[in-house]
């Protein structure tokens, strides 16, 4: 029989005589316009010869409802009752610009730059370029992420089909209005909430909304929700909620408000900036007052214009106290990490999220789309002991192939076909077919020999079978008994496989003598017979009263499961080694989820502890206690996912949440780090900080490792910058208190800073490191920086106060002042190199070579006359060399004293050799 034909409701596949009459009855009952046929079973069968030539709406069945009129549509549009809703996939350009421009750091530098510009010396305001560079790096990086994300969010699905004024029309998603009659077809994503008016076997995948991977059968009167995907069948739906009133839109609305990433690194830097702001403002005025007095007072300064140099000197001291290079390097390091991750198909929406990666100690995983890829895979077939397998195992496999080989097989059918195709199983001759239906939960095919094969849910097939027995034989005597089986034993086998997370289907067989016998019992008295279908052609029969013969017996179990990603076990093992606690949170059955968690080794050798989320307490504190003892949660609702993240926060955990559905958006938003898959719902991608563009779970270790590298290395270089801040502040205070000329020139600090902080810090920030980040960034950095900064500041001040009287220098003379400043420059350079060496430990690596290279570069540089003249450095010689050496010895002594004095309270510093792991 052809696919476009149907059989009568009372027919059975087992009687060839009934088939001809049934086909005639179906033909009379069907509506045939040459392009499609609607049979008495309600299923629409398209004529294959007309698919290419007829328009798309020819595939839609005829219905009585005309739909909305043009006047009604105009009225609803005027009232704003359309499906248009603002669904931003990322921050707007204005939000991005505002977040990167309006920062405390930019404000401080901008004010300082304006002060210098008022003096007319624009060359000394070049430091303000750091604002432009720093802002540009952040804006450009996030704009690139925005562009990529917006491209990912473009839907390529077909336009919704609605019925209006008696016609079927394709319209835009936003053009749907309240009350529209909407066609929901296989492969479509439901664009608006509605109620089913007519259904033709509609099955929906609501995993994006509920987290449950099982499909849901919809009947007349049932509600369909926007965001669900049509797996099979078709339905006519009346739209009952549009736009922001839809289910998916309401769920997403709570997650739409932008939430900035909490950056421990940037919080620490901002704390430093705030503290420095309190100190810098009064110190700036004090420096101006001090420097004006060094030139003879306000009257002289104003009459001669010397106030300009006083302002510039004061601002130079202030800018030296601000770790502007650290802010720039932080943004640059985040940007480099984001670009490196982009090469691995990982999109970073916010630069700060790179740092959050390093702090994660709890990772909540969504099963579907993360551990599994959403596909169904057939794991094998288990032949039942004592089952009736006439023709051997090959006959069973061939029948299974034909059972799965429907016109539009579902995911399970495709998995079976792939498994058998790899094993060269060939199809057989199909005389008749009952396609699979979720309502019936089985399918069947008939052979020309009269036997019938069934495939379906074990509990459904076994409930239709008669009691186990040993009776009957065929004419050839090859079947001494018919399908003696132990129902309890088969049920136990099914349960055992289900407990292992497998989806179990049963293959059953009904012999020809049995199937035809029962078929005769089911005939109506006036049913004519004698007609047969053409060999090898499918007979598609009506479903309304299709029944399975009680004589059928099980022959095999088909074992399927969600396809686990090949890299899932390795990825989870990496997280365990790194001390990250992983939990699986799913809307599926906890037994199934627990079995999958066991297969991928979620908890290593330990058995994962599972729990039904319906038993979770609502109190956050009690929930936090329960979560410490649970590894796998099933039947989790969207609100519960959010509560789980909140409960983990109660325990001071840094939580990362992966997800791909609308049901995950609240939890992703609540988590410290939201991670969405590239094929996730646009709402999920809009609130996530990290997007795995190709949806590969295996990228996560590299993502976390990159974050740890950034934090560990930034902790190193932050110490370098903070040392400069501390000694600049101490020297400025000393200058104010003694009204002495500034002990060095800004260009000296430029030279020293480039060789001991700027360039080394950039290289150190790019070095490898896999150490897990430990909270307390600011405390450790300050504890490290204070001894070094205090030593350099005190040594410079002591040298500036004590050396001139000893050397009989008059600082009012430019030559003597130049000698003092050169000596101080050498002193600061040597001590800064010691700080760099300590930060770079262990030195038996490329870091030791880095220190040597920059130390040599500093010495060689000042030996080059043009360089020495430009930076106003005098190379010591003769008695000056001896003096410089004595000064250095005393400075080293001051450095050692400061280091020893700081030991009791300095605490643990992450880049100290004793605590390093890389």
PDB file of C-alpha atoms in Angstrom, residues 666-857:
ATOM      1  CA  UNK A 666      17.211  32.311  36.306  1.00  0.00           C
ATOM      2  CA  UNK A 667      19.964  30.071  37.643  1.00  0.00           C
ATOM      3  CA  UNK A 668      22.502  31.315  35.085  1.00  0.00           C
ATOM      4  CA  UNK A 669      21.677  34.877  36.082  1.00  0.00           C
ATOM      5  CA  UNK A 670      21.997  34.098  39.795  1.00  0.00           C
ATOM      6  CA  UNK A 671      25.314  32.254  39.423  1.00  0.00           C
ATOM      7  CA  UNK A 672      28.661  33.991  39.693  1.00  0.00           C
ATOM      8  CA  UNK A 673      29.449  32.695  36.222  1.00  0.00           C
ATOM      9  CA  UNK A 674      26.811  31.736  33.675  1.00  0.00           C
ATOM     10  CA  UNK A 675      27.869  29.398  30.874  1.00  0.00           C
ATOM     11  CA  UNK A 676      25.528  28.793  27.933  1.00  0.00           C
ATOM     12  CA  UNK A 677      25.858  26.501  24.952  1.00  0.00           C
ATOM     13  CA  UNK A 678      26.001  27.908  21.446  1.00  0.00           C
ATOM     14  CA  UNK A 679      22.745  26.145  20.552  1.00  0.00           C
ATOM     15  CA  UNK A 680      21.035  27.440  23.695  1.00  0.00           C
ATOM     16  CA  UNK A 681      17.902  29.517  23.776  1.00  0.00           C
ATOM     17  CA  UNK A 682      18.592  33.225  23.052  1.00  0.00           C
ATOM     18  CA  UNK A 683      17.401  34.089  26.563  1.00  0.00           C
ATOM     19  CA  UNK A 684      20.040  31.810  28.102  1.00  0.00           C
ATOM     20  CA  UNK A 685      22.814  33.235  25.937  1.00  0.00           C
ATOM     21  CA  UNK A 686      21.749  36.794  26.745  1.00  0.00           C
ATOM     22  CA  UNK A 687      22.375  36.393  30.487  1.00  0.00           C
ATOM     23  CA  UNK A 688      25.444  34.142  30.307  1.00  0.00           C
ATOM     24  CA  UNK A 689      28.968  35.540  30.590  1.00  0.00           C
ATOM     25  CA  UNK A 690      30.580  32.662  28.699  1.00  0.00           C
ATOM     26  CA  UNK A 691      29.191  31.101  25.506  1.00  0.00           C
ATOM     27  CA  UNK A 692      30.545  27.762  24.277  1.00  0.00           C
ATOM     28  CA  UNK A 693      29.918  28.546  20.619  1.00  0.00           C
ATOM     29  CA  UNK A 694      30.163  24.964  19.349  1.00  0.00           C
ATOM     30  CA  UNK A 695      28.429  23.604  22.490  1.00  0.00           C
ATOM     31  CA  UNK A 696      31.442  21.468  23.413  1.00  0.00           C
ATOM     32  CA  UNK A 697      31.587  20.695  27.126  1.00  0.00           C
ATOM     33  CA  UNK A 698      35.284  19.796  26.743  1.00  0.00           C
ATOM     34  CA  UNK A 699      36.178  23.499  26.399  1.00  0.00           C
ATOM     35  CA  UNK A 700      35.364  24.152  30.051  1.00  0.00           C
ATOM     36  CA  UNK A 701      38.720  22.963  31.485  1.00  0.00           C
ATOM     37  CA  UNK A 702      40.565  25.300  29.145  1.00  0.00           C
ATOM     38  CA  UNK A 703      38.180  28.085  30.097  1.00  0.00           C
ATOM     39  CA  UNK A 704      38.808  27.565  33.815  1.00  0.00           C
ATOM     40  CA  UNK A 705      42.554  27.120  33.308  1.00  0.00           C
ATOM     41  CA  UNK A 706      42.705  30.401  31.409  1.00  0.00           C
ATOM     42  CA  UNK A 707      40.941  32.185  34.237  1.00  0.00           C
ATOM     43  CA  UNK A 708      43.342  30.733  36.774  1.00  0.00           C
ATOM     44  CA  UNK A 709      46.285  31.801  34.675  1.00  0.00           C
ATOM     45  CA  UNK A 710      44.978  35.362  34.559  1.00  0.00           C
ATOM     46  CA  UNK A 711      44.402  35.599  38.303  1.00  0.00           C
ATOM     47  CA  UNK A 712      47.633  33.955  39.414  1.00  0.00           C
ATOM     48  CA  UNK A 713      49.717  36.118  37.102  1.00  0.00           C
ATOM     49  CA  UNK A 714      47.805  39.308  37.810  1.00  0.00           C
ATOM     50  CA  UNK A 715      48.451  38.752  41.500  1.00  0.00           C
ATOM     51  CA  UNK A 716      52.153  38.724  40.685  1.00  0.00           C
ATOM     52  CA  UNK A 717      52.169  41.918  38.669  1.00  0.00           C
ATOM     53  CA  UNK A 718      49.730  43.742  40.950  1.00  0.00           C
ATOM     54  CA  UNK A 719      52.374  43.517  43.650  1.00  0.00           C
ATOM     55  CA  UNK A 720      54.883  45.242  41.365  1.00  0.00           C
ATOM     56  CA  UNK A 721      52.560  48.144  40.661  1.00  0.00           C
ATOM     57  CA  UNK A 722      51.508  48.511  44.275  1.00  0.00           C
ATOM     58  CA  UNK A 723      55.162  48.703  45.385  1.00  0.00           C
ATOM     59  CA  UNK A 724      55.529  51.753  43.142  1.00  0.00           C
ATOM     60  CA  UNK A 725      52.342  53.255  44.591  1.00  0.00           C
ATOM     61  CA  UNK A 726      53.593  52.833  48.151  1.00  0.00           C
ATOM     62  CA  UNK A 727      57.053  54.300  47.648  1.00  0.00           C
ATOM     63  CA  UNK A 728      55.657  57.184  45.568  1.00  0.00           C
ATOM     64  CA  UNK A 729      53.235  58.004  48.377  1.00  0.00           C
ATOM     65  CA  UNK A 730      55.914  57.821  51.090  1.00  0.00           C
ATOM     66  CA  UNK A 731      58.337  59.979  49.109  1.00  0.00           C
ATOM     67  CA  UNK A 732      55.596  62.549  48.388  1.00  0.00           C
ATOM     68  CA  UNK A 733      54.735  62.754  52.091  1.00  0.00           C
ATOM     69  CA  UNK A 734      58.430  63.175  52.935  1.00  0.00           C
ATOM     70  CA  UNK A 735      58.763  65.926  50.346  1.00  0.00           C
ATOM     71  CA  UNK A 736      55.742  67.752  51.759  1.00  0.00           C
ATOM     72  CA  UNK A 737      56.990  67.515  55.344  1.00  0.00           C
ATOM     73  CA  UNK A 738      60.518  68.744  54.567  1.00  0.00           C
ATOM     74  CA  UNK A 739      59.752  71.132  51.685  1.00  0.00           C
ATOM     75  CA  UNK A 740      62.629  69.617  49.714  1.00  0.00           C
ATOM     76  CA  UNK A 741      62.870  69.372  45.936  1.00  0.00           C
ATOM     77  CA  UNK A 742      61.383  66.209  44.527  1.00  0.00           C
ATOM     78  CA  UNK A 743      64.205  63.582  44.813  1.00  0.00           C
ATOM     79  CA  UNK A 744      63.893  62.334  41.252  1.00  0.00           C
ATOM     80  CA  UNK A 745      62.517  63.409  37.899  1.00  0.00           C
ATOM     81  CA  UNK A 746      59.381  61.998  36.320  1.00  0.00           C
ATOM     82  CA  UNK A 747      61.510  60.702  33.457  1.00  0.00           C
ATOM     83  CA  UNK A 748      63.564  58.647  35.949  1.00  0.00           C
ATOM     84  CA  UNK A 749      60.430  56.858  37.066  1.00  0.00           C
ATOM     85  CA  UNK A 750      59.477  56.375  33.416  1.00  0.00           C
ATOM     86  CA  UNK A 751      62.777  54.612  32.741  1.00  0.00           C
ATOM     87  CA  UNK A 752      62.777  52.587  35.965  1.00  0.00           C
ATOM     88  CA  UNK A 753      59.106  51.710  35.723  1.00  0.00           C
ATOM     89  CA  UNK A 754      59.436  50.443  32.161  1.00  0.00           C
ATOM     90  CA  UNK A 755      62.310  48.076  33.049  1.00  0.00           C
ATOM     91  CA  UNK A 756      61.184  46.893  36.482  1.00  0.00           C
ATOM     92  CA  UNK A 757      57.385  47.003  36.219  1.00  0.00           C
ATOM     93  CA  UNK A 758      55.802  47.698  32.834  1.00  0.00           C
ATOM     94  CA  UNK A 759      57.493  45.330  30.389  1.00  0.00           C
ATOM     95  CA  UNK A 760      58.274  42.554  32.921  1.00  0.00           C
ATOM     96  CA  UNK A 761      54.699  42.673  34.213  1.00  0.00           C
ATOM     97  CA  UNK A 762      53.315  42.215  30.705  1.00  0.00           C
ATOM     98  CA  UNK A 763      55.477  39.125  30.142  1.00  0.00           C
ATOM     99  CA  UNK A 764      54.780  37.698  33.593  1.00  0.00           C
ATOM    100  CA  UNK A 765      51.062  38.135  33.037  1.00  0.00           C
ATOM    101  CA  UNK A 766      51.218  35.862  29.991  1.00  0.00           C
ATOM    102  CA  UNK A 767      53.114  33.047  31.709  1.00  0.00           C
ATOM    103  CA  UNK A 768      51.537  29.634  32.361  1.00  0.00           C
ATOM    104  CA  UNK A 769      49.888  28.933  35.700  1.00  0.00           C
ATOM    105  CA  UNK A 770      47.270  26.405  36.791  1.00  0.00           C
ATOM    106  CA  UNK A 771      47.045  27.245  40.485  1.00  0.00           C
ATOM    107  CA  UNK A 772      43.504  27.516  41.764  1.00  0.00           C
ATOM    108  CA  UNK A 773      42.710  31.018  42.924  1.00  0.00           C
ATOM    109  CA  UNK A 774      42.249  31.545  46.663  1.00  0.00           C
ATOM    110  CA  UNK A 775      40.114  34.504  47.852  1.00  0.00           C
ATOM    111  CA  UNK A 776      42.015  37.357  49.468  1.00  0.00           C
ATOM    112  CA  UNK A 777      43.690  38.973  46.482  1.00  0.00           C
ATOM    113  CA  UNK A 778      43.949  42.449  47.988  1.00  0.00           C
ATOM    114  CA  UNK A 779      45.241  41.305  51.384  1.00  0.00           C
ATOM    115  CA  UNK A 780      48.020  39.217  49.854  1.00  0.00           C
ATOM    116  CA  UNK A 781      49.050  41.880  47.360  1.00  0.00           C
ATOM    117  CA  UNK A 782      49.206  44.608  50.004  1.00  0.00           C
ATOM    118  CA  UNK A 783      51.087  42.321  52.394  1.00  0.00           C
ATOM    119  CA  UNK A 784      53.675  41.676  49.715  1.00  0.00           C
ATOM    120  CA  UNK A 785      53.961  45.262  48.487  1.00  0.00           C
ATOM    121  CA  UNK A 786      54.297  47.116  51.790  1.00  0.00           C
ATOM    122  CA  UNK A 787      57.806  45.848  52.729  1.00  0.00           C
ATOM    123  CA  UNK A 788      59.237  46.502  49.262  1.00  0.00           C
ATOM    124  CA  UNK A 789      57.505  49.856  48.826  1.00  0.00           C
ATOM    125  CA  UNK A 790      58.421  51.011  52.332  1.00  0.00           C
ATOM    126  CA  UNK A 791      62.048  49.973  51.815  1.00  0.00           C
ATOM    127  CA  UNK A 792      62.402  51.901  48.539  1.00  0.00           C
ATOM    128  CA  UNK A 793      60.589  54.961  49.924  1.00  0.00           C
ATOM    129  CA  UNK A 794      62.575  55.099  53.187  1.00  0.00           C
ATOM    130  CA  UNK A 795      65.924  54.432  51.467  1.00  0.00           C
ATOM    131  CA  UNK A 796      65.248  57.232  48.942  1.00  0.00           C
ATOM    132  CA  UNK A 797      64.221  59.718  51.622  1.00  0.00           C
ATOM    133  CA  UNK A 798      67.135  58.834  53.919  1.00  0.00           C
ATOM    134  CA  UNK A 799      69.534  59.193  51.015  1.00  0.00           C
ATOM    135  CA  UNK A 800      68.007  62.564  50.042  1.00  0.00           C
ATOM    136  CA  UNK A 801      68.239  63.870  53.601  1.00  0.00           C
ATOM    137  CA  UNK A 802      71.655  62.480  54.605  1.00  0.00           C
ATOM    138  CA  UNK A 803      73.761  62.405  51.432  1.00  0.00           C
ATOM    139  CA  UNK A 804      73.819  66.174  50.581  1.00  0.00           C
ATOM    140  CA  UNK A 805      75.388  67.205  53.924  1.00  0.00           C
ATOM    141  CA  UNK A 806      77.907  64.360  53.720  1.00  0.00           C
ATOM    142  CA  UNK A 807      78.831  65.206  50.107  1.00  0.00           C
ATOM    143  CA  UNK A 808      78.539  68.966  50.749  1.00  0.00           C
ATOM    144  CA  UNK A 809      75.945  69.349  47.988  1.00  0.00           C
ATOM    145  CA  UNK A 810      73.866  72.494  47.721  1.00  0.00           C
ATOM    146  CA  UNK A 811      70.485  71.473  46.319  1.00  0.00           C
ATOM    147  CA  UNK A 812      69.840  75.023  45.161  1.00  0.00           C
ATOM    148  CA  UNK A 813      72.483  74.344  42.500  1.00  0.00           C
ATOM    149  CA  UNK A 814      71.223  72.392  39.521  1.00  0.00           C
ATOM    150  CA  UNK A 815      74.408  70.281  39.218  1.00  0.00           C
ATOM    151  CA  UNK A 816      74.261  69.033  42.817  1.00  0.00           C
ATOM    152  CA  UNK A 817      70.514  68.376  42.564  1.00  0.00           C
ATOM    153  CA  UNK A 818      71.157  66.357  39.382  1.00  0.00           C
ATOM    154  CA  UNK A 819      73.778  64.216  41.188  1.00  0.00           C
ATOM    155  CA  UNK A 820      71.359  63.502  44.033  1.00  0.00           C
ATOM    156  CA  UNK A 821      68.555  62.592  41.677  1.00  0.00           C
ATOM    157  CA  UNK A 822      70.856  60.303  39.664  1.00  0.00           C
ATOM    158  CA  UNK A 823      71.959  58.533  42.827  1.00  0.00           C
ATOM    159  CA  UNK A 824      68.348  58.080  43.892  1.00  0.00           C
ATOM    160  CA  UNK A 825      67.487  56.744  40.451  1.00  0.00           C
ATOM    161  CA  UNK A 826      70.213  54.082  40.733  1.00  0.00           C
ATOM    162  CA  UNK A 827      69.038  53.208  44.253  1.00  0.00           C
ATOM    163  CA  UNK A 828      65.390  52.834  43.186  1.00  0.00           C
ATOM    164  CA  UNK A 829      66.383  50.781  40.129  1.00  0.00           C
ATOM    165  CA  UNK A 830      68.419  48.267  42.171  1.00  0.00           C
ATOM    166  CA  UNK A 831      65.769  47.816  44.872  1.00  0.00           C
ATOM    167  CA  UNK A 832      62.994  47.587  42.265  1.00  0.00           C
ATOM    168  CA  UNK A 833      64.980  44.802  40.583  1.00  0.00           C
ATOM    169  CA  UNK A 834      65.064  42.935  43.907  1.00  0.00           C
ATOM    170  CA  UNK A 835      61.296  43.238  44.132  1.00  0.00           C
ATOM    171  CA  UNK A 836      60.968  41.970  40.556  1.00  0.00           C
ATOM    172  CA  UNK A 837      63.203  39.004  41.347  1.00  0.00           C
ATOM    173  CA  UNK A 838      61.077  38.109  44.354  1.00  0.00           C
ATOM    174  CA  UNK A 839      57.856  38.358  42.376  1.00  0.00           C
ATOM    175  CA  UNK A 840      59.311  36.200  39.582  1.00  0.00           C
ATOM    176  CA  UNK A 841      60.279  33.239  41.758  1.00  0.00           C
ATOM    177  CA  UNK A 842      61.172  30.480  41.127  1.00  0.00           C
ATOM    178  CA  UNK A 843      64.123  31.976  39.283  1.00  0.00           C
ATOM    179  CA  UNK A 844      65.271  28.602  37.914  1.00  0.00           C
ATOM    180  CA  UNK A 845      63.008  29.086  34.960  1.00  0.00           C
ATOM    181  CA  UNK A 846      62.336  31.539  32.178  1.00  0.00           C
ATOM    182  CA  UNK A 847      61.397  34.070  34.852  1.00  0.00           C
ATOM    183  CA  UNK A 848      64.964  34.144  36.175  1.00  0.00           C
ATOM    184  CA  UNK A 849      66.206  34.871  32.676  1.00  0.00           C
ATOM    185  CA  UNK A 850      63.613  37.652  32.404  1.00  0.00           C
ATOM    186  CA  UNK A 851      65.019  39.366  35.519  1.00  0.00           C
ATOM    187  CA  UNK A 852      68.594  39.129  34.229  1.00  0.00           C
ATOM    188  CA  UNK A 853      67.657  40.504  30.807  1.00  0.00           C
ATOM    189  CA  UNK A 854      65.940  43.603  32.199  1.00  0.00           C
ATOM    190  CA  UNK A 855      68.694  44.223  34.771  1.00  0.00           C
ATOM    191  CA  UNK A 856      71.308  44.132  32.035  1.00  0.00           C
ATOM    192  CA  UNK A 857      69.132  46.303  29.807  1.00  0.00           C
TER     193      UNK A 857
END
